[in-house]
Every structure is written in structure tokens, then in C-alpha cells.
């Protein structure tokens, strides 16, 4: 796969989204694991699934659009 500006944006979007999702979910979980008295905030309990769902949903959509555009651009011209 050759590098293009679209693929760079695609990769950076996924990297940034992954880092944000991991921070939002992992920090309270690690705090709970290392400090037994720490209670997970209800906001994290409720939004954890939303963050993970958004991450995988947006990634899947980007993957599909990217690979559809790649397959359309790599088709040979008729009559060649």
C-alpha cells in the first residue's frame, strides 16, 4: 500500500482516537486496581461503553470507506 495524504489522515485519526479512548477508560480502571478504596465514577461506568463503541464504529466506517476507494481506484480501465 503506497502512502498518501488520505492514509496519513486515516492512521493519525485512529491513533489519536485510540489514545483518547485508552486514557478515558484505562486511568480510572488502573486507579481502582492499585487503590482498593477508589470507586469508579458513574460517568466512567456509563461512558466507557460509549467511548469504546464510538472508537470501533468510527474505525470500521473509515476502514470501509478507505478500502472501497482503494478498490475503485485500482480497477483497470475497460478495454485496456
PDB file of C-alpha atoms in Angstrom, residues 7 26 34 37 48:
ATOM      1  CA  UNK A   7      -3.868   7.213   4.511  1.00  0.00           C
ATOM      2  CA  UNK A  26      -7.682   2.896  31.479  1.00  0.00           C
ATOM      3  CA  UNK A  34      -3.992  -0.037  42.616  1.00  0.00           C
ATOM      4  CA  UNK A  37     -10.785   2.213  48.142  1.00  0.00           C
ATOM      5  CA  UNK A  48     -16.930   3.601  28.926  1.00  0.00           C
TER       6      UNK A  48
END
